[in-house]
Coordinates of N, CA and C in Angstrom, one line a residue:
M1487 N 14.4 -11.7 29.4 CA 14.1 -10.6 28.5 C 13.8 -9.4 29.4
D1488 N 14.5 -8.3 29.3 CA 14.3 -7.2 30.1 C 13.5 -6.1 29.4
L1489 N 12.2 -5.9 29.9 CA 11.3 -4.9 29.2 C 10.8 -3.9 30.2
P1490 N 11.7 -3.2 30.9 CA 11.3 -2.2 31.8 C 10.6 -0.9 31.1
G1491 N 9.6 -0.4 31.7 CA 9.1 0.8 31.2 C 8.2 0.7 30.0
I1492 N 7.9 -0.5 29.5 CA 7.1 -0.6 28.3 C 5.6 -0.3 28.7
G1493 N 5.0 0.7 28.1 CA 3.6 1.1 28.4 C 2.6 0.7 27.4
A1494 N 3.0 0.2 26.2 CA 2.1 -0.2 25.2 C 2.8 -1.0 24.1
V1495 N 2.1 -1.9 23.4 CA 2.7 -2.7 22.4 C 2.0 -2.4 21.1
L1496 N 2.8 -2.1 20.0 CA 2.3 -1.8 18.7 C 2.7 -2.9 17.7
F1497 N 1.8 -3.5 17.2 CA 2.0 -4.7 16.3 C 1.9 -4.4 14.8
D1498 N 2.8 -4.9 14.0 CA 2.5 -5.1 12.6 C 1.5 -6.1 12.5
M1499 N 0.8 -6.2 11.3 CA -0.2 -7.2 11.1 C 0.3 -8.5 10.4
D1500 N 0.5 -8.3 9.1 CA 0.9 -9.5 8.3 C 2.2 -10.1 8.7
G1501 N 2.2 -11.4 9.0 CA 3.5 -12.0 9.4 C 3.8 -11.9 10.9
T1502 N 3.1 -11.0 11.6 CA 3.4 -10.7 13.0 C 2.2 -11.3 13.9
L1503 N 1.1 -10.6 13.7 CA -0.1 -11.2 14.4 C -0.9 -12.1 13.5
V1504 N -0.9 -11.9 12.2 CA -1.7 -12.6 11.3 C -0.8 -13.4 10.3
D1505 N -1.0 -14.7 10.2 CA -0.2 -15.5 9.3 C -0.9 -15.5 7.9
S1506 N -0.5 -14.5 7.1 CA -1.0 -14.3 5.8 C 0.0 -14.4 4.7
D1507 N 1.2 -14.9 5.1 CA 2.3 -14.9 4.1 C 2.0 -15.6 2.8
A1508 N 1.3 -16.7 2.9 CA 1.0 -17.4 1.7 C 0.0 -16.6 0.8
A1509 N -1.0 -16.0 1.4 CA -1.9 -15.2 0.6 C -1.2 -14.0 0.0
V1510 N -0.3 -13.3 0.8 CA 0.4 -12.2 0.2 C 1.3 -12.6 -1.0
E1511 N 1.9 -13.7 -0.8 CA 2.8 -14.2 -1.9 C 2.0 -14.6 -3.1
R1512 N 0.9 -15.2 -2.9 CA 0.0 -15.6 -4.1 C -0.4 -14.4 -4.9
A1513 N -0.8 -13.3 -4.1 CA -1.3 -12.1 -4.8 C -0.1 -11.4 -5.5
W1514 N 1.0 -11.3 -5.0 CA 2.2 -10.7 -5.6 C 2.6 -11.5 -6.8
E1515 N 2.6 -12.8 -6.7 CA 3.0 -13.7 -7.9 C 2.0 -13.5 -9.0
R1516 N 0.7 -13.4 -8.7 CA -0.3 -13.2 -9.8 C -0.1 -11.8 -10.4
W1517 N 0.1 -10.8 -9.5 CA 0.3 -9.5 -10.0 C 1.5 -9.4 -10.9
A1518 N 2.6 -10.0 -10.4 CA 3.8 -9.9 -11.2 C 3.7 -10.5 -12.6
F1519 N 2.9 -11.6 -12.7 CA 2.7 -12.2 -14.0 C 1.9 -11.3 -14.9
E1520 N 0.9 -10.6 -14.3 CA 0.1 -9.7 -15.1 C 0.9 -8.4 -15.6
Y1521 N 1.8 -8.0 -14.8 CA 2.6 -6.8 -15.1 C 4.0 -7.1 -15.6
A1522 N 4.3 -8.4 -16.0 CA 5.5 -8.8 -16.6 C 6.7 -8.4 -15.7
V1523 N 6.6 -8.7 -14.4 CA 7.6 -8.4 -13.4 C 8.1 -9.8 -12.9
E1524 N 9.4 -9.9 -12.7 CA 9.9 -11.2 -12.1 C 9.3 -11.4 -10.7
P1525 N 8.6 -12.5 -10.5 CA 7.9 -12.7 -9.2 C 8.9 -12.6 -8.0
A1526 N 10.1 -13.2 -8.2 CA 11.1 -13.2 -7.1 C 11.5 -11.8 -6.7
A1527 N 11.6 -10.9 -7.7 CA 11.9 -9.5 -7.4 C 10.8 -8.8 -6.6
A1528 N 9.6 -9.1 -6.9 CA 8.4 -8.6 -6.2 C 8.4 -9.1 -4.8
L1529 N 8.6 -10.4 -4.6 CA 8.5 -11.0 -3.3 C 9.7 -10.5 -2.4
A1530 N 10.8 -10.2 -3.0 CA 12.0 -9.8 -2.2 C 11.8 -8.5 -1.5
I1531 N 10.8 -7.6 -2.0 CA 10.7 -6.3 -1.4 C 9.2 -6.0 -0.9
A1532 N 8.3 -6.9 -1.2 CA 6.9 -6.6 -1.0 C 6.5 -6.7 0.5
H1533 N 7.0 -7.6 1.3 CA 6.5 -7.8 2.6 C 6.7 -6.6 3.5
G1534 N 5.6 -6.1 4.1 CA 5.7 -5.0 5.0 C 5.6 -3.6 4.4
S1535 N 5.7 -3.5 3.1 CA 5.6 -2.2 2.5 C 4.3 -1.9 1.9
P1536 N 3.8 -0.7 1.8 CA 2.6 -0.4 1.1 C 2.8 -0.8 -0.4
A1537 N 1.7 -1.2 -1.0 CA 1.7 -1.7 -2.4 C 2.3 -0.7 -3.4
D1538 N 1.9 0.6 -3.2 CA 2.3 1.6 -4.2 C 3.8 1.8 -4.1
Q1539 N 4.4 1.8 -2.9 CA 5.8 1.9 -2.7 C 6.6 0.8 -3.4
T1540 N 6.1 -0.4 -3.2 CA 6.7 -1.6 -3.9 C 6.6 -1.5 -5.4
I1541 N 5.5 -1.1 -5.9 CA 5.3 -1.0 -7.3 C 6.2 0.1 -7.9
R1542 N 6.4 1.2 -7.2 CA 7.3 2.3 -7.7 C 8.7 1.8 -7.8
R1543 N 9.1 0.9 -6.9 CA 10.4 0.4 -7.0 C 10.6 -0.7 -8.1
L1544 N 9.5 -1.4 -8.4 CA 9.5 -2.5 -9.4 C 9.4 -1.9 -10.8
L1545 N 8.5 -0.8 -10.9 CA 8.2 -0.2 -12.2 C 8.4 1.3 -12.1
P1546 N 9.6 1.8 -12.0 CA 9.8 3.2 -11.8 C 9.4 4.1 -13.0
A1547 N 9.1 3.5 -14.2 CA 8.7 4.3 -15.3 C 7.2 4.7 -15.2
L1548 N 6.4 4.0 -14.3 CA 5.0 4.3 -14.2 C 4.7 5.7 -13.6
D1549 N 3.7 6.4 -14.1 CA 3.4 7.7 -13.5 C 2.4 7.4 -12.4
D1550 N 2.0 8.5 -11.7 CA 1.2 8.3 -10.4 C -0.1 7.6 -10.7
A1551 N -0.7 8.0 -11.8 CA -2.0 7.3 -12.1 C -1.9 5.8 -12.4
A1552 N -0.9 5.5 -13.1 CA -0.6 4.1 -13.4 C -0.2 3.3 -12.2
V1553 N 0.5 3.9 -11.3 CA 0.9 3.3 -10.0 C -0.4 3.0 -9.2
A1554 N -1.3 4.0 -9.1 CA -2.5 3.8 -8.4 C -3.4 2.7 -8.9
V1555 N -3.4 2.5 -10.2 CA -4.2 1.4 -10.9 C -3.5 0.1 -10.5
A1556 N -2.2 0.0 -10.6 CA -1.5 -1.2 -10.4 C -1.6 -1.6 -8.9
A1557 N -1.6 -0.6 -8.0 CA -1.7 -0.9 -6.6 C -3.1 -1.4 -6.2
A1558 N -4.1 -0.8 -6.9 CA -5.5 -1.2 -6.7 C -5.7 -2.7 -7.1
R1559 N -5.1 -3.0 -8.2 CA -5.2 -4.4 -8.7 C -4.5 -5.4 -7.8
Q1560 N -3.3 -5.0 -7.2 CA -2.6 -5.8 -6.3 C -3.5 -6.1 -5.1
L1561 N -4.1 -5.1 -4.5 CA -4.9 -5.2 -3.3 C -6.2 -6.1 -3.7
A1562 N -6.7 -5.9 -4.8 CA -7.9 -6.6 -5.2 C -7.6 -8.1 -5.2
L1563 N -6.4 -8.5 -5.6 CA -6.1 -9.9 -5.6 C -6.0 -10.5 -4.2
Q1564 N -5.9 -9.6 -3.2 CA -5.8 -10.1 -1.8 C -7.1 -10.1 -1.0
Y1565 N -8.0 -9.3 -1.4 CA -9.2 -9.1 -0.5 C -10.0 -10.4 -0.2
D1566 N -10.1 -11.2 -1.2 CA -11.0 -12.4 -1.0 C -10.2 -13.7 -0.8
D1567 N -8.9 -13.5 -0.6 CA -8.0 -14.7 -0.5 C -7.7 -14.9 1.0
L1568 N -8.7 -15.5 1.7 CA -8.5 -15.7 3.2 C -8.6 -17.1 3.6
S1569 N -8.4 -18.0 2.6 CA -8.6 -19.4 2.9 C -7.7 -20.0 4.0
D1570 N -6.4 -19.5 4.0 CA -5.5 -20.0 5.0 C -4.9 -18.9 5.9
V1571 N -5.7 -17.8 6.0 CA -5.3 -16.8 6.9 C -5.7 -17.1 8.3
T1572 N -4.7 -17.1 9.3 CA -5.0 -17.4 10.7 C -4.2 -16.5 11.5
A1573 N -4.4 -16.6 12.8 CA -3.5 -15.9 13.8 C -2.2 -16.6 13.8
T1574 N -1.1 -15.9 14.0 CA 0.2 -16.5 14.1 C 0.3 -17.3 15.4
P1575 N 1.1 -18.3 15.5 CA 1.3 -19.1 16.8 C 1.6 -18.2 17.9
G1576 N 0.8 -18.3 19.0 CA 1.1 -17.5 20.2 C 0.4 -16.1 20.2
A1577 N -0.2 -15.7 19.1 CA -0.8 -14.4 19.1 C -1.9 -14.2 20.1
H1578 N -2.9 -15.1 20.2 CA -4.0 -15.0 21.1 C -3.5 -15.0 22.5
E1579 N -2.6 -15.9 22.8 CA -2.1 -15.9 24.2 C -1.4 -14.6 24.6
L1580 N -0.6 -14.1 23.6 CA 0.0 -12.8 23.9 C -1.0 -11.7 24.2
L1581 N -2.0 -11.6 23.3 CA -3.0 -10.6 23.5 C -3.8 -10.7 24.8
S1582 N -4.0 -12.0 25.2 CA -4.6 -12.2 26.5 C -3.7 -11.8 27.7
T1583 N -2.4 -12.0 27.5 CA -1.5 -11.5 28.5 C -1.5 -10.0 28.6
L1584 N -1.5 -9.3 27.5 CA -1.6 -7.9 27.5 C -2.8 -7.4 28.3
A1585 N -3.9 -8.0 28.0 CA -5.1 -7.7 28.7 C -5.0 -7.9 30.3
R1586 N -4.4 -9.0 30.6 CA -4.2 -9.3 32.1 C -3.2 -8.3 32.7
L1587 N -2.2 -7.9 32.0 CA -1.3 -6.9 32.5 C -1.7 -5.5 32.4
G1588 N -2.8 -5.2 31.7 CA -3.3 -3.9 31.5 C -2.5 -3.0 30.6
L1589 N -1.9 -3.7 29.6 CA -1.0 -3.0 28.6 C -1.9 -2.8 27.4
P1590 N -2.0 -1.5 27.0 CA -2.8 -1.2 25.7 C -2.0 -1.7 24.5
W1591 N -2.7 -1.9 23.4 CA -2.0 -2.3 22.2 C -2.7 -1.8 20.9
A1592 N -2.0 -1.9 19.8 CA -2.6 -1.4 18.6 C -2.0 -2.2 17.4
V1593 N -2.6 -2.1 16.3 CA -2.1 -2.7 15.1 C -1.8 -1.6 14.1
V1594 N -0.6 -1.7 13.5 CA -0.2 -0.7 12.5 C 0.2 -1.5 11.2
T1595 N -0.5 -1.3 10.1 CA -0.3 -2.1 8.9 C -0.2 -1.3 7.7
S1596 N 0.5 -1.9 6.7 CA 0.6 -1.3 5.4 C -0.5 -1.6 4.5
A1597 N -1.5 -2.5 5.0 CA -2.7 -2.8 4.2 C -3.7 -1.6 4.4
D1598 N -4.7 -1.6 3.5 CA -5.8 -0.7 3.6 C -6.8 -1.2 4.6
V1599 N -7.8 -0.4 5.0 CA -8.7 -0.8 6.0 C -9.5 -2.1 5.6
R1600 N -9.9 -2.1 4.4 CA -10.7 -3.3 4.0 C -9.9 -4.6 4.2
L1601 N -8.7 -4.6 3.7 CA -7.9 -5.8 3.8 C -7.5 -6.1 5.2
A1602 N -7.2 -5.1 6.0 CA -6.8 -5.3 7.4 C -8.0 -5.9 8.2
E1603 N -9.2 -5.3 8.0 CA -10.3 -5.8 8.8 C -10.6 -7.3 8.3
A1604 N -10.5 -7.6 7.1 CA -10.7 -8.9 6.6 C -9.8 -9.9 7.2
R1605 N -8.5 -9.6 7.2 CA -7.5 -10.6 7.7 C -7.6 -10.7 9.2
L1606 N -7.7 -9.5 9.9 CA -7.8 -9.6 11.4 C -9.1 -10.4 11.8
G1607 N -10.2 -10.2 11.0 CA -11.4 -10.9 11.3 C -11.2 -12.4 11.1
A1608 N -10.5 -12.8 10.0 CA -10.2 -14.2 9.8 C -9.4 -14.8 10.9
A1609 N -8.5 -14.0 11.5 CA -7.6 -14.5 12.6 C -8.3 -14.4 13.9
G1610 N -9.5 -13.8 14.0 CA -10.1 -13.7 15.3 C -9.5 -12.6 16.2
I1611 N -9.0 -11.5 15.6 CA -8.3 -10.5 16.4 C -9.0 -9.2 16.1
A1612 N -9.4 -8.5 17.2 CA -10.1 -7.2 17.2 C -9.2 -6.1 17.9
P1613 N -8.4 -5.4 17.2 CA -7.5 -4.5 17.9 C -8.3 -3.2 18.4
P1614 N -7.9 -2.7 19.6 CA -8.6 -1.5 20.1 C -8.3 -0.3 19.2
V1615 N -7.1 -0.3 18.6 CA -6.7 0.8 17.7 C -6.1 0.1 16.5
L1616 N -6.6 0.6 15.3 CA -6.1 0.1 14.0 C -5.6 1.2 13.2
V1617 N -4.4 1.2 12.8 CA -3.9 2.3 11.9 C -3.5 1.6 10.6
T1618 N -4.1 2.0 9.5 CA -3.8 1.5 8.2 C -3.1 2.5 7.3
V1619 N -2.7 2.0 6.1 CA -2.0 2.9 5.2 C -2.8 4.1 4.8
E1620 N -4.1 4.0 4.9 CA -5.0 5.1 4.6 C -5.0 6.2 5.6
D1621 N -4.5 5.9 6.8 CA -4.5 6.9 7.9 C -3.3 7.8 8.0
V1622 N -2.3 7.5 7.1 CA -1.0 8.2 7.3 C -0.6 8.8 5.9
R1623 N 0.2 9.8 6.0 CA 0.8 10.5 4.8 C 1.8 9.6 4.2
E1624 N 2.7 9.0 5.0 CA 3.7 8.1 4.4 C 3.7 6.8 5.2
G1625 N 3.8 5.7 4.4 CA 3.8 4.4 5.0 C 5.2 4.0 5.4
K1626 N 5.3 2.8 6.0 CA 6.6 2.3 6.5 C 7.6 2.3 5.3
P1627 N 8.8 2.7 5.5 CA 9.6 2.8 6.8 C 9.4 4.2 7.5
A1628 N 8.6 5.1 7.0 CA 8.3 6.3 7.8 C 7.7 6.0 9.1
P1629 N 7.8 6.8 10.1 CA 7.3 6.5 11.5 C 5.9 6.8 11.7
D1630 N 5.2 7.4 10.6 CA 3.9 8.0 10.8 C 2.9 7.1 11.5
G1631 N 2.8 5.8 11.0 CA 1.8 4.9 11.5 C 2.0 4.6 13.0
Y1632 N 3.3 4.4 13.4 CA 3.5 4.1 14.8 C 3.3 5.3 15.7
L1633 N 3.6 6.5 15.2 CA 3.3 7.7 16.0 C 1.8 7.9 16.1
R1634 N 1.1 7.6 15.1 CA -0.4 7.8 15.1 C -1.0 6.8 16.1
A1635 N -0.5 5.6 16.1 CA -1.0 4.6 17.0 C -0.8 4.9 18.5
A1636 N 0.4 5.4 18.8 CA 0.7 5.7 20.2 C -0.1 6.8 20.8
A1637 N -0.6 7.8 19.9 CA -1.3 8.9 20.4 C -2.6 8.6 21.2
P1638 N -3.5 7.8 20.6 CA -4.8 7.5 21.3 C -4.6 6.6 22.5
L1639 N -3.4 5.9 22.5 CA -3.1 5.0 23.7 C -2.6 5.8 24.8
D1640 N -2.2 7.1 24.5 CA -1.7 8.0 25.5 C -0.4 7.5 26.2
V1641 N 0.4 6.9 25.3 CA 1.7 6.4 25.7 C 2.8 7.0 24.8
P1642 N 3.8 7.7 25.4 CA 4.9 8.2 24.6 C 5.5 7.1 23.7
P1643 N 5.9 7.5 22.5 CA 6.5 6.5 21.6 C 7.7 5.8 22.2
A1644 N 8.5 6.5 23.0 CA 9.7 5.9 23.6 C 9.3 4.8 24.6
R1645 N 8.1 4.7 25.1 CA 7.7 3.7 26.0 C 6.8 2.6 25.3
C1646 N 6.8 2.7 24.0 CA 6.1 1.7 23.2 C 7.1 0.6 22.6
L1647 N 6.6 -0.6 22.6 CA 7.3 -1.7 22.0 C 6.7 -2.0 20.6
V1648 N 7.4 -1.9 19.6 CA 7.0 -2.2 18.2 C 7.4 -3.6 17.9
V1649 N 6.5 -4.4 17.4 CA 6.8 -5.8 17.1 C 6.6 -6.0 15.6
E1650 N 7.6 -6.4 14.9 CA 7.7 -6.4 13.5 C 8.3 -7.7 12.9
D1651 N 8.0 -8.0 11.7 CA 8.6 -9.1 11.0 C 9.3 -8.7 9.7
A1652 N 9.3 -7.4 9.4 CA 9.8 -6.9 8.1 C 10.8 -5.8 8.4
E1653 N 11.9 -5.7 7.7 CA 12.9 -4.7 7.9 C 12.3 -3.3 7.8
V1654 N 11.4 -3.0 6.8 CA 10.9 -1.6 6.7 C 10.1 -1.3 8.0
G1655 N 9.4 -2.3 8.6 CA 8.7 -2.0 9.8 C 9.6 -1.7 11.0
V1656 N 10.7 -2.5 11.1 CA 11.7 -2.2 12.2 C 12.2 -0.8 12.0
R1657 N 12.5 -0.4 10.8 CA 13.0 0.9 10.6 C 12.0 2.0 11.0
A1658 N 10.7 1.7 10.7 CA 9.6 2.6 11.1 C 9.5 2.8 12.6
G1659 N 9.6 1.6 13.3 CA 9.6 1.7 14.8 C 10.8 2.5 15.3
R1660 N 11.9 2.2 14.8 CA 13.1 3.0 15.3 C 12.9 4.5 15.0
A1661 N 12.4 4.8 13.8 CA 12.2 6.2 13.5 C 11.2 6.9 14.4
A1662 N 10.3 6.1 14.9 CA 9.3 6.7 15.8 C 9.8 6.8 17.2
G1663 N 11.0 6.3 17.5 CA 11.6 6.4 18.8 C 11.2 5.3 19.7
A1664 N 10.6 4.2 19.2 CA 10.1 3.1 20.0 C 11.2 2.1 20.2
V1665 N 11.0 1.2 21.2 CA 11.8 0.0 21.3 C 11.3 -1.0 20.3
T1666 N 12.2 -1.7 19.6 CA 11.7 -2.6 18.5 C 12.0 -4.1 18.9
A1667 N 11.0 -4.9 18.6 CA 11.2 -6.4 18.8 C 11.0 -7.0 17.4
A1668 N 12.0 -7.8 16.9 CA 12.0 -8.2 15.6 C 11.9 -9.8 15.5
L1669 N 11.0 -10.2 14.6 CA 10.9 -11.6 14.4 C 11.7 -12.0 13.1
K1670 N 11.7 -13.3 12.8 CA 12.3 -13.9 11.6 C 13.7 -13.5 11.4
G1671 N 14.5 -13.4 12.5 CA 15.9 -13.2 12.4 C 16.3 -11.8 12.2
L1672 N 15.4 -10.9 12.2 CA 15.7 -9.5 11.9 C 16.4 -8.9 13.1
D1673 N 17.1 -7.8 12.9 CA 17.9 -7.1 14.0 C 17.2 -6.0 14.6
G1674 N 16.4 -6.3 15.6 CA 15.7 -5.2 16.4 C 16.4 -5.0 17.7
D1675 N 15.9 -4.2 18.6 CA 16.4 -4.0 19.9 C 16.3 -5.4 20.7
L1676 N 15.3 -6.1 20.4 CA 15.1 -7.4 20.9 C 14.9 -8.4 19.7
R1677 N 15.4 -9.5 19.7 CA 15.2 -10.5 18.7 C 14.3 -11.6 19.3
L1678 N 13.2 -11.9 18.6 CA 12.2 -12.8 19.0 C 12.2 -14.1 18.2
A1679 N 12.2 -15.2 18.8 CA 12.0 -16.5 18.0 C 10.5 -16.6 17.6
D1680 N 9.6 -16.2 18.5 CA 8.2 -16.2 18.3 C 7.5 -15.3 19.3
L1681 N 6.2 -15.2 19.2 CA 5.4 -14.4 20.1 C 5.3 -14.9 21.5
T1682 N 5.5 -16.2 21.6 CA 5.4 -16.9 22.9 C 6.6 -16.3 23.8
Q1683 N 7.7 -16.1 23.2 CA 8.9 -15.6 23.9 C 8.6 -14.2 24.4
L1684 N 7.8 -13.4 23.7 CA 7.4 -12.1 24.2 C 6.4 -12.2 25.3
T1685 N 5.5 -13.1 25.2 CA 4.5 -13.3 26.3 C 5.2 -13.6 27.6
Y1686 N 6.2 -14.5 27.6 CA 7.0 -14.8 28.8 C 7.8 -13.6 29.3
G1687 N 8.4 -12.8 28.3 CA 9.2 -11.7 28.7 C 8.3 -10.6 29.4
L1688 N 7.2 -10.3 28.8 CA 6.3 -9.3 29.4 C 5.8 -9.7 30.8
S1689 N 5.5 -11.0 30.9 CA 5.0 -11.5 32.2 C 6.1 -11.5 33.3
E1690 N 7.3 -11.8 32.9 CA 8.4 -11.8 33.8 C 8.7 -10.3 34.3
S1691 N 8.7 -9.4 33.3 CA 9.0 -8.0 33.6 C 7.9 -7.5 34.6
A1692 N 6.7 -7.9 34.4 CA 5.6 -7.4 35.2 C 5.8 -7.9 36.7
T1693 N 6.2 -9.2 36.8 CA 6.4 -9.8 38.1 C 7.6 -9.2 38.8
A1694 N 8.6 -8.7 38.1 CA 9.8 -8.1 38.7 C 9.5 -6.7 39.2
R1695 N 8.5 -6.1 38.7 CA 8.2 -4.7 39.1 C 7.6 -4.6 40.5

């Protein structure tokens, strides 16, 4: 894996650094039942996107106020559901490697700060920079979150590696001008089987320099 010139790594949270897929799906299934939406339709588009954007696609007749209420309900279903939330395999080893290599990193998530801090805490991960949906004007697939994360790290977006497991996130990374690394079979600049592959790739690139 060739990773020349990478100066920082910007991670998505859910499904990338934090294994919360089951909790996310439980919340959307419960929400879909309450709002008379087909659960499969919700799950097909919910991962990686801000709740309000997903709800607008599922229920386009709702006005802004109703969308806000529906999104708040969806998040409320997730806040306390941490029973099986953990770090993804290889996450802690990768973060330790970044520290050893002196590579700064950040987390960019479509969750709000309360949910992000709860899930990262459950996974034992403390990012030096955290950008949530509350910090940006537009959520993924807009590039706002990744651009905002790169700024305090003092690394140009073109030298950042965005690690994602959702198509909207890969699109956001590309729109920011970053190199993208995609999990779960998605088509990024790099395709990752898991985070351990990225750990090896970064270590090898550092050794080659």
